[in-house]
CSV table of C-alpha atoms (C1' of nucleotides) in Angstrom, one decimal:
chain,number,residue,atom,x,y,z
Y,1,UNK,CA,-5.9,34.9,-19.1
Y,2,UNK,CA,-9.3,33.9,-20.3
Y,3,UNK,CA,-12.4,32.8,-18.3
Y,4,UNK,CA,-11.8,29.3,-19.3
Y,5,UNK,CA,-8.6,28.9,-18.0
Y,6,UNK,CA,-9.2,31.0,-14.7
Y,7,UNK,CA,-12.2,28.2,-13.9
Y,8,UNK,CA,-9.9,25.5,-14.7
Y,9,UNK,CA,-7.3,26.7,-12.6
Y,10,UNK,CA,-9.5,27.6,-9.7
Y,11,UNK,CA,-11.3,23.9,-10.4
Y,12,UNK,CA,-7.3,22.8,-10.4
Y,13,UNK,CA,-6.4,24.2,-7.3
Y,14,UNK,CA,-9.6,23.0,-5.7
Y,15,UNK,CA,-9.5,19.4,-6.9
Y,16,UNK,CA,-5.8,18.9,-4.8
Y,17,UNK,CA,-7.5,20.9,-1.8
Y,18,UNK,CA,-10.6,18.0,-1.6
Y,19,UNK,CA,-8.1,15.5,-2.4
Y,20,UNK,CA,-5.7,16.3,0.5
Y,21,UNK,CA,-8.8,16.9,2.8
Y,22,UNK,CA,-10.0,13.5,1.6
Y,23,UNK,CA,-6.6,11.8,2.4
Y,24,UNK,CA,-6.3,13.1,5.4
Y,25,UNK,CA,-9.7,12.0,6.4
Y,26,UNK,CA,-10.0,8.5,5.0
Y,27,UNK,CA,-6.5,7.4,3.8
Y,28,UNK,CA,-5.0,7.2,0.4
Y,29,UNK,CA,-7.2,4.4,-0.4
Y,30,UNK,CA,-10.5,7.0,0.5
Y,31,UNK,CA,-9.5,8.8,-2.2
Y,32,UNK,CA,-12.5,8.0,-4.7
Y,33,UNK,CA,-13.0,10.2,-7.8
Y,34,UNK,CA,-16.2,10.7,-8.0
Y,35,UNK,CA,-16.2,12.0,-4.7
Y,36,UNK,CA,-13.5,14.5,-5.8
Y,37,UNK,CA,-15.8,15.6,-8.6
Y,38,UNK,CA,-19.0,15.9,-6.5
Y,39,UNK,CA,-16.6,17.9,-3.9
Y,40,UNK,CA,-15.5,20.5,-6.1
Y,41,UNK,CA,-19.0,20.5,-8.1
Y,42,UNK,CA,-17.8,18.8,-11.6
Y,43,UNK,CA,-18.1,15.7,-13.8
Y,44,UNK,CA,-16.6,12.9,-12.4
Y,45,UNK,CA,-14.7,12.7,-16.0
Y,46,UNK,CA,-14.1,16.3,-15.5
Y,47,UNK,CA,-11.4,15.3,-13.1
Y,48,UNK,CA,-8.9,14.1,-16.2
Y,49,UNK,CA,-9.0,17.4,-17.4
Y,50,UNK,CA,-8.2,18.9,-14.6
Y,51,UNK,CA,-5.3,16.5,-13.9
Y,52,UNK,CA,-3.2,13.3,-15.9
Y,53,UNK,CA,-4.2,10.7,-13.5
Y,54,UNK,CA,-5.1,9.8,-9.9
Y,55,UNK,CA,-1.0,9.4,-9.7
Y,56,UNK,CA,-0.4,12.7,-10.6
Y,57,UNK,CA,-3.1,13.7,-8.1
Y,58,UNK,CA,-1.2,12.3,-5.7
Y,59,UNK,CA,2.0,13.3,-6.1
Y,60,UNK,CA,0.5,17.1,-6.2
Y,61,UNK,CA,-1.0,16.4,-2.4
Y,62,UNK,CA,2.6,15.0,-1.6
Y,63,UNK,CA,4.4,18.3,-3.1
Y,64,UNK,CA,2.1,20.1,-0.7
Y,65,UNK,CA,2.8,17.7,2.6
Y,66,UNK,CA,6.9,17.8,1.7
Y,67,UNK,CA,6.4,21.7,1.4
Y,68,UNK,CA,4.9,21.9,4.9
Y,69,UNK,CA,7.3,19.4,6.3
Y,70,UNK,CA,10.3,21.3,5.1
Y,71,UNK,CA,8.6,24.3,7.1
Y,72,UNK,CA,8.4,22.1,9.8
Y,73,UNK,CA,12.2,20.8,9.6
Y,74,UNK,CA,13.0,24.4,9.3
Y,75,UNK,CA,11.8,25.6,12.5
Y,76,UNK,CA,13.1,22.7,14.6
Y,77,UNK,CA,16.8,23.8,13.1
Y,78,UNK,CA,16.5,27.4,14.2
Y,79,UNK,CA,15.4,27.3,17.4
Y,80,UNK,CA,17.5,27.0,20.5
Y,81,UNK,CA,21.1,27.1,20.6
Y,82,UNK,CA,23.4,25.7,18.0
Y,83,UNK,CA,24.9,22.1,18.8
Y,84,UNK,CA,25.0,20.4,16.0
Y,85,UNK,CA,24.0,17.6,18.1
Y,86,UNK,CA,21.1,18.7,19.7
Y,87,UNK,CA,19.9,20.4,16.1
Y,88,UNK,CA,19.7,17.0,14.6
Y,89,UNK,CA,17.9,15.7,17.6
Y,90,UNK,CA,15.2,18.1,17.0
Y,91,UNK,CA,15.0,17.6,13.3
Y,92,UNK,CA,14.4,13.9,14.1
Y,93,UNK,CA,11.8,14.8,16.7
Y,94,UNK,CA,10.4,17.3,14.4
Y,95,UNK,CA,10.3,14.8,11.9
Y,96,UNK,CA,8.4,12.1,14.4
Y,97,UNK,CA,6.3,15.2,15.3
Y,98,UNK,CA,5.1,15.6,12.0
Y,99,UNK,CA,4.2,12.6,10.9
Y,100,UNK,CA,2.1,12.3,14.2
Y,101,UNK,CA,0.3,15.3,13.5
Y,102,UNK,CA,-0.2,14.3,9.7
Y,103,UNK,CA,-0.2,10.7,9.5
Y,104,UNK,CA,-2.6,9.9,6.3
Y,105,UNK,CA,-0.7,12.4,4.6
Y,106,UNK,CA,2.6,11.6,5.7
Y,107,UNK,CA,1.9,7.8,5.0
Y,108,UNK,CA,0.4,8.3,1.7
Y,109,UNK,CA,3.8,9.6,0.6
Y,110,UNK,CA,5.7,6.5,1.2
Y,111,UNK,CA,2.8,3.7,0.3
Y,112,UNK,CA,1.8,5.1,-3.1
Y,113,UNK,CA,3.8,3.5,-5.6
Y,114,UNK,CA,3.8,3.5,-9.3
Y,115,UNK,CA,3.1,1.3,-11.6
Y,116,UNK,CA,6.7,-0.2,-13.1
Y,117,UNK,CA,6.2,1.6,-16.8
Y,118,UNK,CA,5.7,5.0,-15.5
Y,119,UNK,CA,8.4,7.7,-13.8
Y,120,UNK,CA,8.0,9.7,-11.2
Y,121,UNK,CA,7.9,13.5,-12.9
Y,122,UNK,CA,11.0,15.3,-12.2
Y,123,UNK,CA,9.0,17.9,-10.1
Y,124,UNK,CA,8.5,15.6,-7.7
Y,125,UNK,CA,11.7,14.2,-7.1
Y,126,UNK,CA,13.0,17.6,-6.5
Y,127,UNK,CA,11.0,18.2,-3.6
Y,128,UNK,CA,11.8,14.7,-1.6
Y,129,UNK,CA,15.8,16.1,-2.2
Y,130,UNK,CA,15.1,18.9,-0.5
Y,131,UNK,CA,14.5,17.4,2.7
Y,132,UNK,CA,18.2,16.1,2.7
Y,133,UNK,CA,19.7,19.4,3.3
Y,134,UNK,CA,18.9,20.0,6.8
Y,135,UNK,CA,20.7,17.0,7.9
Y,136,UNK,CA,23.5,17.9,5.9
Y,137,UNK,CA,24.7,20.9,7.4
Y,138,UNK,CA,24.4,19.7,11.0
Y,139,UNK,CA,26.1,16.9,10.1
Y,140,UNK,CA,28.5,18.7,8.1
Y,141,UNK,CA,29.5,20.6,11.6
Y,142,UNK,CA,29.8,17.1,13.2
Y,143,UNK,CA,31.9,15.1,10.9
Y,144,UNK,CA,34.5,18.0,9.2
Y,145,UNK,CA,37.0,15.3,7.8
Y,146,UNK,CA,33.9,13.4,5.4
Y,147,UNK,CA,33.9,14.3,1.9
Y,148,UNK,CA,30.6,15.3,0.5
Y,149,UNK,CA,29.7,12.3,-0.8
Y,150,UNK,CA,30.2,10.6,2.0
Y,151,UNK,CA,28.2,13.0,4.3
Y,152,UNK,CA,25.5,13.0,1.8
Y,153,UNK,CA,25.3,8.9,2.1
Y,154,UNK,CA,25.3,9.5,6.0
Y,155,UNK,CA,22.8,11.6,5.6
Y,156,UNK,CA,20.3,9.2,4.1
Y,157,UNK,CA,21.4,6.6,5.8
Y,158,UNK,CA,20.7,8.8,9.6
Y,159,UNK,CA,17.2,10.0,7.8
Y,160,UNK,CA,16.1,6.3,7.2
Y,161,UNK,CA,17.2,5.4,10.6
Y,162,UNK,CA,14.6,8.0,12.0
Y,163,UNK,CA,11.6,7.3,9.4
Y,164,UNK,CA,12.1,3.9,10.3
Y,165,UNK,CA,11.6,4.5,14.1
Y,166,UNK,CA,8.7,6.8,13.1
Y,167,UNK,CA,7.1,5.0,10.7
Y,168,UNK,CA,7.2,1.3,12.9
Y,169,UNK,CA,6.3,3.5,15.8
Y,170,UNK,CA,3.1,5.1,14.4
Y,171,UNK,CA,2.0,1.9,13.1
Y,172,UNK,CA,0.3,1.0,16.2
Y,173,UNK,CA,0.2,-2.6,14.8
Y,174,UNK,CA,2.1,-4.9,17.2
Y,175,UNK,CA,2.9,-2.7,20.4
Y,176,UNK,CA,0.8,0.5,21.1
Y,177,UNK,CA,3.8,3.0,22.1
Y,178,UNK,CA,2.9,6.2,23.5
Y,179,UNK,CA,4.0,9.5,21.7
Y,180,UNK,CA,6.1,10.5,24.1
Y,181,UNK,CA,8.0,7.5,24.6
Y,182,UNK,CA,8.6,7.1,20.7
Y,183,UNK,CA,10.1,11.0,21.0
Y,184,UNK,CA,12.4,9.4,23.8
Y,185,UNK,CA,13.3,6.7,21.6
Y,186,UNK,CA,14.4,8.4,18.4
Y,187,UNK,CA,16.3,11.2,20.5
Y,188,UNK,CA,18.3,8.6,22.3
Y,189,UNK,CA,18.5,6.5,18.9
Y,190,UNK,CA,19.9,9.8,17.4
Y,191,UNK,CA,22.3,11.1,19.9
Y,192,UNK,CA,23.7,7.2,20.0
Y,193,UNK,CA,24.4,6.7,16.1
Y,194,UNK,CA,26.0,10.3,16.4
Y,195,UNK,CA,28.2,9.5,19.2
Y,196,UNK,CA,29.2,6.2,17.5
Y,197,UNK,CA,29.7,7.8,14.1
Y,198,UNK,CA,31.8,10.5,15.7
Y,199,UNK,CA,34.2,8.1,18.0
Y,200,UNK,CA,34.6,6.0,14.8
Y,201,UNK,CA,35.9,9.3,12.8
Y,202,UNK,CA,39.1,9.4,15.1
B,1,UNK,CA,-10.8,-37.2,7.0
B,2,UNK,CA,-13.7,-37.5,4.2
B,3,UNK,CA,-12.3,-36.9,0.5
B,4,UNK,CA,-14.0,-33.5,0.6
B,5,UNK,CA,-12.1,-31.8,3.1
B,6,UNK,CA,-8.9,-33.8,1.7
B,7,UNK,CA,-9.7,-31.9,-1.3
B,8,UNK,CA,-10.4,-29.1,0.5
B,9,UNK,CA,-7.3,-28.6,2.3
B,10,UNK,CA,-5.0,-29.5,-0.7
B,11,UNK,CA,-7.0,-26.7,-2.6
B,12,UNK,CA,-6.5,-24.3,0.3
B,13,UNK,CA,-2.6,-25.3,0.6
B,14,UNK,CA,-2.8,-24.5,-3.5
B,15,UNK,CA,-4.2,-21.1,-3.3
B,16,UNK,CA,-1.5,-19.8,-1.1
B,17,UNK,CA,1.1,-21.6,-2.8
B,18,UNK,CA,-0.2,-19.9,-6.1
B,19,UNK,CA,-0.5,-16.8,-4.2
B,20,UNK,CA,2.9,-16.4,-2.9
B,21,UNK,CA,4.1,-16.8,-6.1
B,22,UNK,CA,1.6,-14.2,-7.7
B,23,UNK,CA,3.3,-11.3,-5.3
B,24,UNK,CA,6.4,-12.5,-5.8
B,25,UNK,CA,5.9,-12.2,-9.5
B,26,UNK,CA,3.9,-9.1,-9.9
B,27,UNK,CA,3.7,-7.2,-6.8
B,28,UNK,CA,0.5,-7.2,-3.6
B,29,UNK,CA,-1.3,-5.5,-5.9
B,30,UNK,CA,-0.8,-7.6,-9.0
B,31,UNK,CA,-3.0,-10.4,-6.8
B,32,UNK,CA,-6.2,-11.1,-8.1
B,33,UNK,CA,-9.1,-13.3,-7.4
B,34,UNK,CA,-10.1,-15.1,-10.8
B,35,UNK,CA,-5.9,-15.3,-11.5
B,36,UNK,CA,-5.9,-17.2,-8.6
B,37,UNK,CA,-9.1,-19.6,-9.1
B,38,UNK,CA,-7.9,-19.9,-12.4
B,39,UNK,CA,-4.3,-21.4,-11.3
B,40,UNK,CA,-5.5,-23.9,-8.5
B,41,UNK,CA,-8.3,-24.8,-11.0
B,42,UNK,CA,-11.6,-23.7,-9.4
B,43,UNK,CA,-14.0,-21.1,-9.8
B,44,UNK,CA,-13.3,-17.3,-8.9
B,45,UNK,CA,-16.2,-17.7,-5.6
B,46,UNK,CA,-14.5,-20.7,-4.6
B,47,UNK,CA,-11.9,-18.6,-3.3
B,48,UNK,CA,-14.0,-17.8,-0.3
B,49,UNK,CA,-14.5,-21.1,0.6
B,50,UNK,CA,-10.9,-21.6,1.3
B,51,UNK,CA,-10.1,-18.3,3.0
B,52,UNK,CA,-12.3,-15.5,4.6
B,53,UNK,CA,-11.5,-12.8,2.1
B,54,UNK,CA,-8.3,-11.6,0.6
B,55,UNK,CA,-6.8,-9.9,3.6
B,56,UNK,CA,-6.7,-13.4,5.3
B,57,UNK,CA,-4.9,-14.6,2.1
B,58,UNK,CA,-2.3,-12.0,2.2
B,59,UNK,CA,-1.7,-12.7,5.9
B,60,UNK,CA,-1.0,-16.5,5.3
B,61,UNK,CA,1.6,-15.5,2.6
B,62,UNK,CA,3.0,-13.2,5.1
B,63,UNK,CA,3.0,-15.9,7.8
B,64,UNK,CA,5.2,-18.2,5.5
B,65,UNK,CA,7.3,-15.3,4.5
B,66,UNK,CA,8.3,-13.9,7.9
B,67,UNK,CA,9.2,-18.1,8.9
B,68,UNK,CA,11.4,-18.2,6.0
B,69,UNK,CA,12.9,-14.2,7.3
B,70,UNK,CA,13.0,-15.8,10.7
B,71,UNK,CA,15.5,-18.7,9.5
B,72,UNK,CA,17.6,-16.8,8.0
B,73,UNK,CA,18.1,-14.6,10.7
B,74,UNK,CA,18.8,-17.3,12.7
B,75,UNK,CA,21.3,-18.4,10.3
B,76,UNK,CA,22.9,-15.1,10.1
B,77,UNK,CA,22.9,-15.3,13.7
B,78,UNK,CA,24.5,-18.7,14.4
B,79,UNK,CA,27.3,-18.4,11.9
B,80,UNK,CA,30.9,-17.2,13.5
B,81,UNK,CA,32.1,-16.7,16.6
B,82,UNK,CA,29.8,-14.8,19.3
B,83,UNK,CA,31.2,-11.3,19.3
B,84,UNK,CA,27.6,-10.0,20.6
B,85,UNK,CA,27.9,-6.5,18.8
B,86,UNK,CA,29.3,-8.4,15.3
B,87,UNK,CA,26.2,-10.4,15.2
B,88,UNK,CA,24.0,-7.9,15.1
B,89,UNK,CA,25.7,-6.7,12.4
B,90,UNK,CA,25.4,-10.1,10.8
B,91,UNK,CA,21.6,-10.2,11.7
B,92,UNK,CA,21.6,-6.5,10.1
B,93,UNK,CA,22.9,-7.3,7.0
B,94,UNK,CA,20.7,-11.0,6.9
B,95,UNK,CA,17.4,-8.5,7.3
B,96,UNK,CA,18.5,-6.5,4.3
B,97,UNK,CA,20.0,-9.7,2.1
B,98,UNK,CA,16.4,-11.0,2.5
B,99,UNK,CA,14.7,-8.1,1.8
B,100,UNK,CA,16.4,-7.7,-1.1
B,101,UNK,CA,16.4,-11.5,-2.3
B,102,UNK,CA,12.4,-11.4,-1.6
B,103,UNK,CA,11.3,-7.8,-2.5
B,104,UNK,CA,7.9,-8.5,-3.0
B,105,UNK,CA,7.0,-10.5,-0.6
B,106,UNK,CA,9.2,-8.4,1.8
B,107,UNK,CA,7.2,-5.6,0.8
B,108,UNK,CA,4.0,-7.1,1.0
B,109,UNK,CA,4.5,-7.3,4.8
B,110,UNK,CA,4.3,-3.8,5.4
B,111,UNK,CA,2.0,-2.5,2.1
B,112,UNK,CA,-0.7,-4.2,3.6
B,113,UNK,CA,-2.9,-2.4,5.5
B,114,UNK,CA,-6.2,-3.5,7.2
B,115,UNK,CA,-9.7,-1.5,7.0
B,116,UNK,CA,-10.2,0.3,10.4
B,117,UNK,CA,-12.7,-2.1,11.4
B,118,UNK,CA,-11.0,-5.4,10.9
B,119,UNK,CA,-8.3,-6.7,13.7
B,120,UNK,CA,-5.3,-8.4,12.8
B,121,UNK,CA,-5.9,-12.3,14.2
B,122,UNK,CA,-3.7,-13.5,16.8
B,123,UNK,CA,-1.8,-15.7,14.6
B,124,UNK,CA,-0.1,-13.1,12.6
B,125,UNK,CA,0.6,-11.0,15.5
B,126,UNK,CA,2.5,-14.1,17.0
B,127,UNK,CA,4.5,-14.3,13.8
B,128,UNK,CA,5.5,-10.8,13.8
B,129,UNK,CA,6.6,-10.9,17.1
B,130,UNK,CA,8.8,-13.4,17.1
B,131,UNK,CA,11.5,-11.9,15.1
B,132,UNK,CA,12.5,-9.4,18.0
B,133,UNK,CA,14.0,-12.2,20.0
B,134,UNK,CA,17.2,-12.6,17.9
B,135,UNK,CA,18.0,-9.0,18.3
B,136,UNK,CA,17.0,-9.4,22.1
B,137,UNK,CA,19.6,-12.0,23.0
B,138,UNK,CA,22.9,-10.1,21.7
B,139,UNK,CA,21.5,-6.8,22.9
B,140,UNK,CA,21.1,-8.5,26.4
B,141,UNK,CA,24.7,-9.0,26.7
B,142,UNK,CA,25.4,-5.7,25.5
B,143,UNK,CA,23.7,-3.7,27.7
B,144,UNK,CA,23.1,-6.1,31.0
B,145,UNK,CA,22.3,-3.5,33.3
B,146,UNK,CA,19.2,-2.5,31.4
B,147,UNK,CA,16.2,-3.9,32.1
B,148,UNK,CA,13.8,-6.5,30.0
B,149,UNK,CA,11.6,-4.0,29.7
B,150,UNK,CA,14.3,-1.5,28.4
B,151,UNK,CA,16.1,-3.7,26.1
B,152,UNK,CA,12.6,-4.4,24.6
B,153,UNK,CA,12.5,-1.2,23.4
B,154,UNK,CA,15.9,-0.7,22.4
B,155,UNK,CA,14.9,-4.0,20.4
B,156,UNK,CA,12.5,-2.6,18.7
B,157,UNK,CA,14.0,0.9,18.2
B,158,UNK,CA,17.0,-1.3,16.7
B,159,UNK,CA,15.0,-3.1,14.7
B,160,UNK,CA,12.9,0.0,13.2
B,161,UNK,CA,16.5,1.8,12.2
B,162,UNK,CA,17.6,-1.4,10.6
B,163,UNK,CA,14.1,-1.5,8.6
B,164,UNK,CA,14.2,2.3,7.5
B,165,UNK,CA,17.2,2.1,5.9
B,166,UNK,CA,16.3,-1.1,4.1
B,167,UNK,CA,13.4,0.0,3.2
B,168,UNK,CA,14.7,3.4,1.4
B,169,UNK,CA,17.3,2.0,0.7
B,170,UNK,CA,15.6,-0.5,-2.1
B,171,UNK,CA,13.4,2.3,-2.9
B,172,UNK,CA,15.7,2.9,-5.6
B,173,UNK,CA,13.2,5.7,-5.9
B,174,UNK,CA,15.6,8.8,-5.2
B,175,UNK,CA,18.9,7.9,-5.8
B,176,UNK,CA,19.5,4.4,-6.8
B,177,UNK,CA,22.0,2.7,-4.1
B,178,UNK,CA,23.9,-0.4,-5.3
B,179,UNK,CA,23.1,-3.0,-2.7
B,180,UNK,CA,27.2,-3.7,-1.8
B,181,UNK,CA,26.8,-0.4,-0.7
B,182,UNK,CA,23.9,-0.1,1.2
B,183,UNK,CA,25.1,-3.1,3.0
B,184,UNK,CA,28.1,-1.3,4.0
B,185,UNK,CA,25.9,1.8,5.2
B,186,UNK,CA,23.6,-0.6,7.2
B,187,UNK,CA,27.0,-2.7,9.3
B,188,UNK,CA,28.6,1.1,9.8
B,189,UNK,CA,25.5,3.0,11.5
B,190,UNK,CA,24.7,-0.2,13.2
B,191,UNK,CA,28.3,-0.5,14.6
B,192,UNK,CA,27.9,3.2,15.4
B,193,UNK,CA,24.5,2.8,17.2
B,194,UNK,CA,25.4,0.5,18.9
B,195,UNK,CA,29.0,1.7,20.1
B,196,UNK,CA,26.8,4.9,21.3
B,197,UNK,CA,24.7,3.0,23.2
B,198,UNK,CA,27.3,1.2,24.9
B,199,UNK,CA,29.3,5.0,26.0
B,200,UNK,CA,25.7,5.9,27.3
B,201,UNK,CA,25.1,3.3,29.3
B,202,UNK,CA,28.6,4.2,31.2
P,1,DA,C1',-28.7,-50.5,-5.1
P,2,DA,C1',-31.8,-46.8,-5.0
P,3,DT,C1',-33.3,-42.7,-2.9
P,4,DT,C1',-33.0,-39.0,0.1
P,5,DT,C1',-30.5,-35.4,2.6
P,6,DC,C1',-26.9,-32.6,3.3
P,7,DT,C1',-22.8,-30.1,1.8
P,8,DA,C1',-19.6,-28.1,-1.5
P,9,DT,C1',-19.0,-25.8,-5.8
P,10,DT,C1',-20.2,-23.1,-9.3
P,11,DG,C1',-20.4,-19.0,-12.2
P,12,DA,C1',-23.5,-15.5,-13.1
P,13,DA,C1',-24.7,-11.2,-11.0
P,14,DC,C1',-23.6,-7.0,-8.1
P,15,DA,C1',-21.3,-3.0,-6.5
P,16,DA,C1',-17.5,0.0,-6.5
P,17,DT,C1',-14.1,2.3,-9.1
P,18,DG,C1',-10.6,4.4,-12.6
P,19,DT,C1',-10.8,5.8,-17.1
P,20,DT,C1',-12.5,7.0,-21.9
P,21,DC,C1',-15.0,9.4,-25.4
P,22,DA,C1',-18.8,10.9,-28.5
P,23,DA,C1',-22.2,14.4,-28.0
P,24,DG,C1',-23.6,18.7,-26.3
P,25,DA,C1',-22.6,23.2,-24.2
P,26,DT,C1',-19.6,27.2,-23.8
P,27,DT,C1',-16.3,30.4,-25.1
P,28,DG,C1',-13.5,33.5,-28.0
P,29,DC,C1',-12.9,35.7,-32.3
P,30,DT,C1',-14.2,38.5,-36.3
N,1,DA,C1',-24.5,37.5,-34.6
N,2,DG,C1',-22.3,33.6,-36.4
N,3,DC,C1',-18.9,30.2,-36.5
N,4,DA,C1',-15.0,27.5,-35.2
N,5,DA,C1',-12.4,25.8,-31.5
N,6,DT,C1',-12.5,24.2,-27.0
N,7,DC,C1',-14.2,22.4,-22.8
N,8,DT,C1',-17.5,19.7,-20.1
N,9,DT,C1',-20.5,16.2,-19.5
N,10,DG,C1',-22.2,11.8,-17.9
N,11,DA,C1',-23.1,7.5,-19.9
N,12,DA,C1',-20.5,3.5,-20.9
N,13,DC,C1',-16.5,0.3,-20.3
N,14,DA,C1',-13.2,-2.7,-18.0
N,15,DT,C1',-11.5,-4.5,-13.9
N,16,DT,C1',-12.2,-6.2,-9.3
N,17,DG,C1',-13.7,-8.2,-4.8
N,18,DT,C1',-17.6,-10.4,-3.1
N,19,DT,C1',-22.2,-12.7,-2.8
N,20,DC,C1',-25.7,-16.2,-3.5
N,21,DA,C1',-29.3,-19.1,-5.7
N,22,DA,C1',-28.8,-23.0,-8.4
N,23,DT,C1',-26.4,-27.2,-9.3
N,24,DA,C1',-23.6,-31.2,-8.7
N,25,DG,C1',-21.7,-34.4,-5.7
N,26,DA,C1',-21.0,-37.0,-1.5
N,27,DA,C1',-22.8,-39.3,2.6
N,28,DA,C1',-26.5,-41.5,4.9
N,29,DT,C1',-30.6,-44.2,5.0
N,30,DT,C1',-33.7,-47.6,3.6
DNA sequence: AATTTCTATTGAACAATGTTCAAGATTGCT
DNA sequence: AGCAATCTTGAACATTGTTCAATAGAAATT
């Protein structure tokens, strides 16, 4: 590979570093590009050849959040004991956990939006899927008789339920709650909608 | 009242009439200033004589827009006969018929974000809170050995399920749910919630 | 009615910001 | 080394929210 494109890379890779960092500090809205390009020691136009747009820039941070949320989701499954239950209890508490631990990033994922005309790139889509799948197995355990489809529409349906609870939760706009009563909340929340969904199957 | 401040107020009444319809139309972030002044028929700096900035703006909008979510919960809620658990269903469904009937301004509620520095004003915190007490009063007779305190939070935790799913669910960024549908999945994990709640409290 | 004083309105100017692009610097090849 | 292709630069542009000195208009006073 030539000089050229090892720099640009290296610039690449450095540009969605500062901009996470920046995020994280300041908000989606603190993301300024000319204080990406003085951060990573380039022409503030230099940023466009580094990347399509802001959006893109976004969505690149966002790949890297989802990636480390999966992790996240991933050890909350394995540990302990398997009731399928109790597994999704942690997820959801994972999840909250998360989020709490994270919030700029976590929030930037759900308030940046596009612009109508343009699409999110298929990369991206593909990582917000992968989330779905550890609900699905759990759930899979809990209700046998549900076709795919259908578990897959539970699925979504139990994972909005959660963000929901997280996302009103962390807002800290109306009531202040405390982190550890929200982690009450969403595992009583959980183990309720599962008992319900489960009674309803018979 | 002098004919200035006559003027005045019909002006103000104006520019969040015209702004309503602006994020209704085109989004919170298709709102500008000079749009604005240009509609109501003033110049662009007159806009700050009739409301502090543009966060205040959005907040009036969102003032009118949770009144008009507010009646038609109450609608939802009134209608039938008083099976406590059924009108939370109805209420449910009300919350996402609206959201989906007013997307924009439905979203501006929650895209809006204040700076760190700035507090939201008591008015709009009224507003907001308001809404929990149609979900309170079915819930009451639901669960009548918890206490106000409890329920409260069960409201709220309610409440934030309810809103995730609506909210993901008009996404229509992942998968694309038809709304019949997402209705359906809204009335089932409600009915399920709340079924688990009731076994719980045994 | 005329003049003065006070207030409201204006729109030009400012600062911040995403984005573009012609000119200059650098790299890669022979 | 020389030349063509490419990359980088940073000045310039367009869009915005916001401010403010100047102006027009209303109210008060004589």
């Amino acid at each position: 590979m030539s000089k050229a494109l090892e720099r640009r890379e290296k610039l690449r890779s450095d540009l969605i570093l500062a901009a996470e960092r920046m995020i994280a500090e300041r908000g989606l809205s603190g993301l300024k590009t000319r204080d990406l390009a003085r951060e990573i020691g380039c022409a503030n136009g230099a940023v466009y050849n580094l990347v399509e747009d802001i959006d893109e820039l976004i969505l690149r941070v966002g790949s890297r959040t989802l990636l480390r949320l999966d992790e996240a989701l991933s050890t909350a499954e394995g540990a302990g004991e398997p009731s399928p239950r109790e597994t999704l209890v942690r997820i959801a508490i994972a999840y909250c956990d998360f989020a709490a631990d994270n919030l700029q990033l976590w929030r930037a994922l759900f308030e940046h939006r596009m612009e109508a005309d343009k699409v999110v790139p298929d990369w991206s889509v593909a990582d917000q899927l992968q989330l779905f799948r550890h609900i699905n197995k759990p759930l899979t355990a809990l209700l046998p008789k549900r076709s795919p489809e259908q578990l897959g529409i539970t699925a979504r349906s139990l994972f909005s339920a959660v963000h929901g609870m997280v996302a009103l939760g962390l807002e800290q706009k109306l009531v202040a709650v405390p982190l550890p009563a929200l982690r009450k909340e969403i595992a009583d929340l959980v183990r309720a909608t599962i008992d319900g969904l489960i009674a309803r199957e018979r």
